[in-house]
Tab-separated table of C-alpha atoms and ligand atoms in Angstrom:
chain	number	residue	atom	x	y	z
A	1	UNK	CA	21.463	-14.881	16.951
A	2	UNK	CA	21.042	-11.477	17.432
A	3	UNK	CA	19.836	-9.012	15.130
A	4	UNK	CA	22.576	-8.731	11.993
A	5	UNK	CA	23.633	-5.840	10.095
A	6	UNK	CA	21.460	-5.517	6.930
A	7	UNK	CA	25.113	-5.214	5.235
A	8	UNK	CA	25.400	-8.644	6.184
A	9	UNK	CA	22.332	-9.981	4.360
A	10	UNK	CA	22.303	-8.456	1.624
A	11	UNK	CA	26.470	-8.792	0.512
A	12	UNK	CA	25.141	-12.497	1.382
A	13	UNK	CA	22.483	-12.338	-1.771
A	14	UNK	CA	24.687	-10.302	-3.818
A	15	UNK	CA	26.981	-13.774	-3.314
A	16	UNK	CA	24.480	-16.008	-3.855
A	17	UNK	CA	22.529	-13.697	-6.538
A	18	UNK	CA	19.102	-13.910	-4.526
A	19	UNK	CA	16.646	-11.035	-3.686
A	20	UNK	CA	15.777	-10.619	0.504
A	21	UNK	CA	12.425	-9.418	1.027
A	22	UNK	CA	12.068	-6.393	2.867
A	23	UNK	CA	8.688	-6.626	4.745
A	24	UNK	CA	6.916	-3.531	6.878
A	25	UNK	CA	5.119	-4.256	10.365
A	26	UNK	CA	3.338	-2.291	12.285
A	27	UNK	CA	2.161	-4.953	15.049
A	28	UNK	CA	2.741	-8.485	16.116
A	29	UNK	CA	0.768	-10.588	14.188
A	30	UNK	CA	2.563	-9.240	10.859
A	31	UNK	CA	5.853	-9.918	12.534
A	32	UNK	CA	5.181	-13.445	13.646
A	33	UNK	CA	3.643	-13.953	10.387
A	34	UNK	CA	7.156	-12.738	9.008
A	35	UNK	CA	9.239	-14.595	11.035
A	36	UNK	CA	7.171	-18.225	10.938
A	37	UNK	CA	7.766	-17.484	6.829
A	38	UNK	CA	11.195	-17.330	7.390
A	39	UNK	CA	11.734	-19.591	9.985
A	40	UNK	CA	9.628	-22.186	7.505
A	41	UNK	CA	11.800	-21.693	4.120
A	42	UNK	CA	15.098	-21.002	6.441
A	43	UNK	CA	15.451	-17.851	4.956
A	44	UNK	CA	17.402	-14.635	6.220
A	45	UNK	CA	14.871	-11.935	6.458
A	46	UNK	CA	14.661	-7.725	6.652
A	47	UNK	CA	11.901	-6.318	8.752
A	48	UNK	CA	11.483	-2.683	8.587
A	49	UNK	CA	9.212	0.030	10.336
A	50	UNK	CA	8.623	3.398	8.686
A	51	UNK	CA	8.257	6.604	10.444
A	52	UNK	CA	4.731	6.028	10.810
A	53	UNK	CA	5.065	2.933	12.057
A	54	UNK	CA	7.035	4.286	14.732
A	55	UNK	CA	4.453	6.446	15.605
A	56	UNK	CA	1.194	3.899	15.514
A	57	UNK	CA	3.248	0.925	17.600
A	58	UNK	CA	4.971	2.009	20.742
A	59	UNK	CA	8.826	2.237	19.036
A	60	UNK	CA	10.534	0.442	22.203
A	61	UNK	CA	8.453	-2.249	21.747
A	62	UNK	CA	8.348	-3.043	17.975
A	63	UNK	CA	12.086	-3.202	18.335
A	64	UNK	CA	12.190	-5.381	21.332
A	65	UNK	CA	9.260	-8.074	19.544
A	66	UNK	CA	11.858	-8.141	17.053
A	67	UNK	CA	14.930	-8.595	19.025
A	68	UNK	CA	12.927	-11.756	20.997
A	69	UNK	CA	12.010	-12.960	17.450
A	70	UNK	CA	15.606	-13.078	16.303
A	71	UNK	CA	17.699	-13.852	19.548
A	72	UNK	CA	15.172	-16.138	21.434
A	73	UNK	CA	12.609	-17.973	19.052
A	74	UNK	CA	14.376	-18.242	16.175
A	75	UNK	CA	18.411	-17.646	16.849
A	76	UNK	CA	19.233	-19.703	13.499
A	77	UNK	CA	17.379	-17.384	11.396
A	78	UNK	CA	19.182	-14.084	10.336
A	79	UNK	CA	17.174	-10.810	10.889
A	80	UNK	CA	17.530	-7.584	10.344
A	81	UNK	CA	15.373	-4.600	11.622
A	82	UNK	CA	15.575	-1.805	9.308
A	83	UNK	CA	13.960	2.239	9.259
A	84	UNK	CA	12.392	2.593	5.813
A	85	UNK	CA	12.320	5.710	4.754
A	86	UNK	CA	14.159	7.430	7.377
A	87	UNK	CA	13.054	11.506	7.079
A	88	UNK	CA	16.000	13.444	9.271
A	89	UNK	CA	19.349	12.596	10.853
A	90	UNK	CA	17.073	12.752	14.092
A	91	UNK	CA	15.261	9.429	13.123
A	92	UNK	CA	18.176	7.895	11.979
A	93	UNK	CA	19.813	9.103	15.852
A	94	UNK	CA	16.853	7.585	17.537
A	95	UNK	CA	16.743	4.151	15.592
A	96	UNK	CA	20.683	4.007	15.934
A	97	UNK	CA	19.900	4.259	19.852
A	98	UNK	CA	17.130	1.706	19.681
A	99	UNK	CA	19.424	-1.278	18.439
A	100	UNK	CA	18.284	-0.983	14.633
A	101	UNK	CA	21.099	-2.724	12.384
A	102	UNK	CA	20.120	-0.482	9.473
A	103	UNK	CA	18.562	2.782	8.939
A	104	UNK	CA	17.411	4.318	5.849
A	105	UNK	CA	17.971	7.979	4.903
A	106	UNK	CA	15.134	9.147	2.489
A	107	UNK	CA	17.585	12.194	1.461
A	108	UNK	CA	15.675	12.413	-2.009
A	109	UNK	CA	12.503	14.132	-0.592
A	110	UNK	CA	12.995	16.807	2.389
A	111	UNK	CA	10.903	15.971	4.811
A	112	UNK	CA	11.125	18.774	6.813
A	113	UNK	CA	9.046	21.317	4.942
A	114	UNK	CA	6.180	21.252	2.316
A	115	UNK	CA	5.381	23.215	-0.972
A	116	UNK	CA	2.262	24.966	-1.967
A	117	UNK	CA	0.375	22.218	-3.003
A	118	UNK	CA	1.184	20.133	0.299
A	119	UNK	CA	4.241	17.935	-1.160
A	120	UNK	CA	7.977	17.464	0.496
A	121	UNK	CA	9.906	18.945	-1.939
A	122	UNK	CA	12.687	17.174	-3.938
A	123	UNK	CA	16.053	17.284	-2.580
A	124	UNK	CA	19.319	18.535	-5.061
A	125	UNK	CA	21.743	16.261	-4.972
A	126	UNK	CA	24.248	17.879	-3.487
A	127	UNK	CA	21.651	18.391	-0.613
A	128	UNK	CA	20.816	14.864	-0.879
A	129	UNK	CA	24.742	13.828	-0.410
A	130	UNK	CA	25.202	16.263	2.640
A	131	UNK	CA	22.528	14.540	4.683
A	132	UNK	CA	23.130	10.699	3.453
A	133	UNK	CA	26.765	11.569	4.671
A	134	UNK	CA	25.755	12.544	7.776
A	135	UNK	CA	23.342	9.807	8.391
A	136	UNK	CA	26.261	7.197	7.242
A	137	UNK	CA	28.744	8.969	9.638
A	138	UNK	CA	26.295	8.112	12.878
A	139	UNK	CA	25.303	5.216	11.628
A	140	UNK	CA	28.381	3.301	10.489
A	141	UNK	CA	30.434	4.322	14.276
A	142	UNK	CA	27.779	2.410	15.753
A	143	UNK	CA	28.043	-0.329	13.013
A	144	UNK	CA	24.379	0.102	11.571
A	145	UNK	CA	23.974	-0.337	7.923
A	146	UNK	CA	22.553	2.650	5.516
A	147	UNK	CA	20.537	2.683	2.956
A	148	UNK	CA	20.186	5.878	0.601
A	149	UNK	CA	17.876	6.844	-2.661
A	150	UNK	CA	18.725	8.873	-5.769
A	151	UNK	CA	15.988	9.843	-7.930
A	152	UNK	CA	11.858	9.360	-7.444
A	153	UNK	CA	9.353	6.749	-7.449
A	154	UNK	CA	5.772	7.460	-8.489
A	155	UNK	CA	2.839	6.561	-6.297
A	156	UNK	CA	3.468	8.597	-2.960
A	157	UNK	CA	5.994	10.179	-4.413
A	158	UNK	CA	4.359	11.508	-7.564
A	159	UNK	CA	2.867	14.363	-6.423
A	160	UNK	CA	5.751	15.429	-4.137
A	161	UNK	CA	7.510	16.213	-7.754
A	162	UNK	CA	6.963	19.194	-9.310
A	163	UNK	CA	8.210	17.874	-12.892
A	164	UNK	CA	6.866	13.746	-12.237
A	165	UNK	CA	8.342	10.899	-11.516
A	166	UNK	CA	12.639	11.137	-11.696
A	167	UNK	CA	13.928	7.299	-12.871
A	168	UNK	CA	17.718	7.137	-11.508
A	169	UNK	CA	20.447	8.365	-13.607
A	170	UNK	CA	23.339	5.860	-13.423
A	171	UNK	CA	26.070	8.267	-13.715
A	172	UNK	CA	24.239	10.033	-10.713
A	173	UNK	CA	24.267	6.641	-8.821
A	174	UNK	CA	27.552	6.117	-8.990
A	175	UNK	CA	28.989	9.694	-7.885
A	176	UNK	CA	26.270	9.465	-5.192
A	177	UNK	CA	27.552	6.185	-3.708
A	178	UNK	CA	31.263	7.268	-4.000
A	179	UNK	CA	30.476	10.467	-2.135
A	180	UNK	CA	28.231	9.186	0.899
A	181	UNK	CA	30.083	5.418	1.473
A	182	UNK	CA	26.177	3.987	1.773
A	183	UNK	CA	25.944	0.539	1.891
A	184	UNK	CA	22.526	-0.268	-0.579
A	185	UNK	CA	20.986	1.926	-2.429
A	186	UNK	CA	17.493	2.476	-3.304
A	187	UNK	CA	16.855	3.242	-7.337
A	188	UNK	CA	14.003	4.604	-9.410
A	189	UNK	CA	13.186	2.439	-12.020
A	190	UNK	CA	9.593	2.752	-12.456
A	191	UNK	CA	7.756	1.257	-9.638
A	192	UNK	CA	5.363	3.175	-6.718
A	193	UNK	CA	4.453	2.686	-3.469
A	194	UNK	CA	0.913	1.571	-2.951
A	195	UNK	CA	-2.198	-0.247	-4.982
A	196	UNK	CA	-2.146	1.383	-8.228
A	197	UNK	CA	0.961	1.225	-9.782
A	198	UNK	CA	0.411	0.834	-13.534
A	199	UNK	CA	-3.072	1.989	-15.280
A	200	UNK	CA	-5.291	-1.391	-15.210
A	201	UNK	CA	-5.215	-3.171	-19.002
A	202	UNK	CA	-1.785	-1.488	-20.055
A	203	UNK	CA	1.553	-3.802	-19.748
A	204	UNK	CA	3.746	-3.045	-16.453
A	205	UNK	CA	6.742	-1.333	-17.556
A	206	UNK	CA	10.217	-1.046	-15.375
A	207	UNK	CA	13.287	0.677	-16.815
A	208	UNK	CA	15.187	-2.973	-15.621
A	209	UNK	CA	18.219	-1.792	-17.836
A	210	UNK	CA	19.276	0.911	-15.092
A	211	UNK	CA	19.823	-1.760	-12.515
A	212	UNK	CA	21.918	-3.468	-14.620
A	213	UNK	CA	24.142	-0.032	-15.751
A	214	UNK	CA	23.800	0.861	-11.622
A	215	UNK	CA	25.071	-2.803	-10.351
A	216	UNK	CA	27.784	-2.955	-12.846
A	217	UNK	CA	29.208	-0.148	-11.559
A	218	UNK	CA	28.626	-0.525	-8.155
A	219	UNK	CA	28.796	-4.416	-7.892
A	220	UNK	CA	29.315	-4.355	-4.184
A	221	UNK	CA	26.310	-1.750	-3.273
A	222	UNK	CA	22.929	-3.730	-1.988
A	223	UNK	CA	19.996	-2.385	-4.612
A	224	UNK	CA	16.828	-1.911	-3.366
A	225	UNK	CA	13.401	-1.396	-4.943
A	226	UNK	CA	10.671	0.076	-3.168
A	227	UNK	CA	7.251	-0.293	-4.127
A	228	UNK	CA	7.823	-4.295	-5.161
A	229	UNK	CA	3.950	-5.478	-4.106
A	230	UNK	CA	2.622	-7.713	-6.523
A	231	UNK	CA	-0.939	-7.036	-5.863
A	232	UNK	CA	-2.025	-10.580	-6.333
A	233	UNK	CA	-5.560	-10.449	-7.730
A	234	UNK	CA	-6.699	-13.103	-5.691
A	235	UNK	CA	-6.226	-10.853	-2.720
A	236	UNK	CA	-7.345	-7.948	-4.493
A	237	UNK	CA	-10.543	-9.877	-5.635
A	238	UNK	CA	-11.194	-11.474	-2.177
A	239	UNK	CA	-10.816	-8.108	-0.587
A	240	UNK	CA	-13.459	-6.537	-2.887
A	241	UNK	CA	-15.574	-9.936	-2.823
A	242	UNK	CA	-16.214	-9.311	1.067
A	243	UNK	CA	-17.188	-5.248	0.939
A	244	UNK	CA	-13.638	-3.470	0.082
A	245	UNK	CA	-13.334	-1.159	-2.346
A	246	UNK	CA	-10.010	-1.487	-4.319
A	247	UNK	CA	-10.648	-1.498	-7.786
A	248	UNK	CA	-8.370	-1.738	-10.515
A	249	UNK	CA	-5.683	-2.710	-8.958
A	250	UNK	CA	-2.281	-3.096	-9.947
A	251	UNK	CA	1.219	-4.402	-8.865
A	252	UNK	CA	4.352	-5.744	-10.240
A	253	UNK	CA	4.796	-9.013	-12.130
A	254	UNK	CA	6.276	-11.486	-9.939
A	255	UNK	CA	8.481	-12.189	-13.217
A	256	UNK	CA	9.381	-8.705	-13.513
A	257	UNK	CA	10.453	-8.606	-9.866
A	258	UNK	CA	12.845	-11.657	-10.718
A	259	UNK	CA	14.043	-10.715	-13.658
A	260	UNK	CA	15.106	-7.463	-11.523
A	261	UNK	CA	16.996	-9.751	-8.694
A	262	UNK	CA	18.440	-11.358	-11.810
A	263	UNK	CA	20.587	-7.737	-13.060
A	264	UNK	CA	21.455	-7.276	-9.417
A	265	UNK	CA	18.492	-6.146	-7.253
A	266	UNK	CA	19.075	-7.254	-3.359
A	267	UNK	CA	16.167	-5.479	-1.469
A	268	UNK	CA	12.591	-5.874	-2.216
A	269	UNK	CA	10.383	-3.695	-0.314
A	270	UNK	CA	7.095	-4.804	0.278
A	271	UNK	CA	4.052	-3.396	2.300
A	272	UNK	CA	0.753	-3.046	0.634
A	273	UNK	CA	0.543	-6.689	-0.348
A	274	UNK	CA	0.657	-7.702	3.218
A	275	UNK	CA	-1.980	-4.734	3.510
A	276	UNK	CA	-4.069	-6.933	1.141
A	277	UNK	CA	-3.400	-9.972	2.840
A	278	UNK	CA	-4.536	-8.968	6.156
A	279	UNK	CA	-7.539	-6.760	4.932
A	280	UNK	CA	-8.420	-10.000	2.656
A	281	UNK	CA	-8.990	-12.563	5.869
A	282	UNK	CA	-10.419	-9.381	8.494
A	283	UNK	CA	-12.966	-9.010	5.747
A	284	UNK	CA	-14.275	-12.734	4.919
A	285	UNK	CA	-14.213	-13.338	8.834
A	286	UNK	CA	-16.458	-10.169	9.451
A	287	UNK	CA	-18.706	-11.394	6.289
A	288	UNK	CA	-19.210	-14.917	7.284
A	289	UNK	CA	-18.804	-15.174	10.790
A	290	UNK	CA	-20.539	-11.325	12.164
A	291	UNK	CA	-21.401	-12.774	15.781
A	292	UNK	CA	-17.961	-13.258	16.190
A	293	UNK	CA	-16.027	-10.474	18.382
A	294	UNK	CA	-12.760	-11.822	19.557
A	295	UNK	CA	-9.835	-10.108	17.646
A	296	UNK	CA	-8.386	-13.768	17.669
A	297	UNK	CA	-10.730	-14.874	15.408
A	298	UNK	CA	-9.993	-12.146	13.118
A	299	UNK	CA	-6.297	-11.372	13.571
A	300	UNK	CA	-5.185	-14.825	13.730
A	301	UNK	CA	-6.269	-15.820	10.277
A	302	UNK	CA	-4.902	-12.613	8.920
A	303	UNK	CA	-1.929	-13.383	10.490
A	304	UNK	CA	-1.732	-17.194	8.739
A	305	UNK	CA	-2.837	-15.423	5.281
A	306	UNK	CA	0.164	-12.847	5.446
A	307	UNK	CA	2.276	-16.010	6.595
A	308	UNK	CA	1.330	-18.099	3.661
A	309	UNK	CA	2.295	-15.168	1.027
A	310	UNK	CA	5.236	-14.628	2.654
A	311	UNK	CA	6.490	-18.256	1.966
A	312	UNK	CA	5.631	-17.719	-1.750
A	313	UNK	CA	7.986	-14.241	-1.848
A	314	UNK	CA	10.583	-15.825	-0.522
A	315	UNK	CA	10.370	-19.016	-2.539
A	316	UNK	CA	10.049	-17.081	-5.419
A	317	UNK	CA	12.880	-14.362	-5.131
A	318	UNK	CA	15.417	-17.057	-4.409
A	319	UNK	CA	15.562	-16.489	-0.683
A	320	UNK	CA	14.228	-19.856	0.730
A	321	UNK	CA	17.321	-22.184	1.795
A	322	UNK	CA	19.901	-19.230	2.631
A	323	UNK	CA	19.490	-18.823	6.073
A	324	UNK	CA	22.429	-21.292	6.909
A	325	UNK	CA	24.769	-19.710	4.593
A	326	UNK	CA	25.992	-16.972	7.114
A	327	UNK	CA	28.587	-16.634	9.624
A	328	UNK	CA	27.047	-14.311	12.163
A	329	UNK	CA	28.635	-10.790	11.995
A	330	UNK	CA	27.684	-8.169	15.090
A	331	UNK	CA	27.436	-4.684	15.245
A	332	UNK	CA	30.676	-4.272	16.783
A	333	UNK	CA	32.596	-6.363	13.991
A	334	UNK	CA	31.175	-3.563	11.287
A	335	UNK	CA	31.968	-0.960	13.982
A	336	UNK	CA	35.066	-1.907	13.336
A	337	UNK	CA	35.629	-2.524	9.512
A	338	UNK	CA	34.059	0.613	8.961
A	339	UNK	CA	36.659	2.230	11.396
A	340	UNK	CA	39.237	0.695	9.399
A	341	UNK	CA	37.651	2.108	6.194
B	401	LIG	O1	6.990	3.251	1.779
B	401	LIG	C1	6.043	3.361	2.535
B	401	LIG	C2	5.633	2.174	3.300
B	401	LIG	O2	4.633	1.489	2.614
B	401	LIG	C3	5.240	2.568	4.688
B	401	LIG	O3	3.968	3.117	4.726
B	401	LIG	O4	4.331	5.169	6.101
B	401	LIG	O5	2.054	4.190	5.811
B	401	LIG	O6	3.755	3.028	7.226
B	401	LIG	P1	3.492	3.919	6.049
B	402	LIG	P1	4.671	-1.334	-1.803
B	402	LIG	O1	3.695	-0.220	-1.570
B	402	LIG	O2	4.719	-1.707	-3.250
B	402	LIG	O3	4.418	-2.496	-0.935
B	402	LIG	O4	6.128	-0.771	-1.445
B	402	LIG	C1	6.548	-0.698	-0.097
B	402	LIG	C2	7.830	0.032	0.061
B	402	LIG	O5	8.511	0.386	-0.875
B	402	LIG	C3	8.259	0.320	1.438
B	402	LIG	O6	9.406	1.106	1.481
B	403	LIG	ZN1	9.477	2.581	-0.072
């Protein structure tokens, strides 16, 4: 089928009370590893690109690898191609024009200039409202999904706040998604992007009770949490086994993660564990095979490594199974229920 509005899958989970994984690529092994994981556990899957990613792959072609993934090798598997962390409305234009279903705008940071000490600063929230609207105002007349964010994570975003890390305020939430008509919403409730996301030896600690005060108020709104990488250690420990340096590692609790798509979370954004995965297998082939210098050798069993983790996400957050559940919805069909309000 062809690509689907991320709307679509994730008012799908909110039915079926499942978490979608949300998984970053940058090139075509991670996306065939993606889409084999999803094709394997029939599962409805988001891909998403981030503005960098736009930059390091040729932007035309990540999206059209992912259009041939969804309309002509796997047509029974619903797909979504999503812009994480979408800087400016001109992004969001160019994505819109490139056939993304959904587009997130990152209105919470602003982009577009840096303080002293090198950071985007944080965006008010009447700022953060006036440029989520008018990302939601392109985006929804072509029938693309948007995702917004109220308050901060910590990791990359830690040092972009002068007074720390923000955690969402519900009340905040709610005005916030009455006042820009976004479709999911990204909230801060603890986690970080990257590696390090709790000091090693302490317990992991997510403020879980704010997506259940955010979903019961906004029961229809798709949550999303960013920085959702479990670090497994046996990547982590393979990765330093074969001459990486990543010590001290830390992610989120697969349990935790669950217990989050339990209150209501829909989106799971994941990167660095694929990262991991792929760093993992480049490294053991380079350490036990060195003659060998055919990228095949090397990129095809990082490819089956991020394919086999992939299977476990989506087994574990409930995903595995759904991909059957939908009737296909196009652009133009949102195009016009958002027209009709
Ligand atoms: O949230 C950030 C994602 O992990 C994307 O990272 O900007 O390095 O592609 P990137
Ligand atoms: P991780 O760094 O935990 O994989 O988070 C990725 C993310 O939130 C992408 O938007
Ligand atoms: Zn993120």
């Amino acid at each position: 089928m062809a690509l689907v509005p991320m709307k679509l899958i994730l008012d799908e989970a909110n039915k079926g009370g499942y978490g979608v994984g949300a998984f970053n690529v940058n090139n075509m092994e991670q996306l065939q590893a993606i889409c084999d994981a999803a094709a394997e556990t029939s599962s409805p899957v988001i891909i998403q690109v981030s503005r960098n990613a736009l930059q390091y792959a040729d932007k035309g072609l990540l999206a059209a690898m992912v259009r041939y993934m969804a309309e002509e090798k796997y047509p029974h598997i619903p797909m979504s191609l999503h812009l994480d962390h979408g800087p400016d409305i001109e992004t969001i234009k160019e994505c819109v024009a490139l056939g993304f279903t959904s587009v997130m705008i990152d209105g919470s940071l602003d982009y577009s200039t840096k303080d002293e000490k090198g950071s985007h600063p944080v965006r008010s929230f009447d700022d953060n409202v006036a440029i989520t609207k008018e990302a939601v105002e392109i985006a929804h007349a072509a029938g693309v999904t948007v995702e917004g964010e109220i308050g901060t994570l910590g990791g990359i975003e830690d040092d972009t706040v002068a007074g720390g890390v923000h955690l969402t305020e519900p009340d905040e939430a709610e005005e916030f998604v009455k006042q820009t008509g976004i479709d999911a919403l990204a909230i801060a409730i603890g986690t970080s992007h990257g590696a390090y996301k709790f000091p090693v030896g302490t317990e992991a600690k997510l403020a879980l009770d704010i997506v259940d005060d955010v979903h019961s108020r906004c029961p229809d709104i798709g949550l999303v949490m960013h920085g959702s990488s479990s670090v497994p250690a046996h990547m982590v420990e393979e990765v330093n086994k074969y001459g990486g340096k990543v010590p001290n590692a830390v992610g989120i609790p697969t349990n935790m993660i669950q217990d989050a798509i339990g209150r209501g979370m829909r989106k799971v954004n994941i990167d660095t564990d694929g990262r991991l995965a792929i760093t993992a297998a480049i490294r053991k082939v380079f350490v036990e095979n060195p003659a060998d210098f055919d990228g095949r050798k090397y990129l095809g069993p990082a490819r089956d490594a991020v394919r086999t983790w992939i299977i476990e996400e989506m087994k574990a957050f409930g995903t595995a199974g759904h991909a059957d559940d939908y009737k296909p919805v196009t652009l133009d069909d949102m195009k016009k229920l958002y027209a009709a309000g």
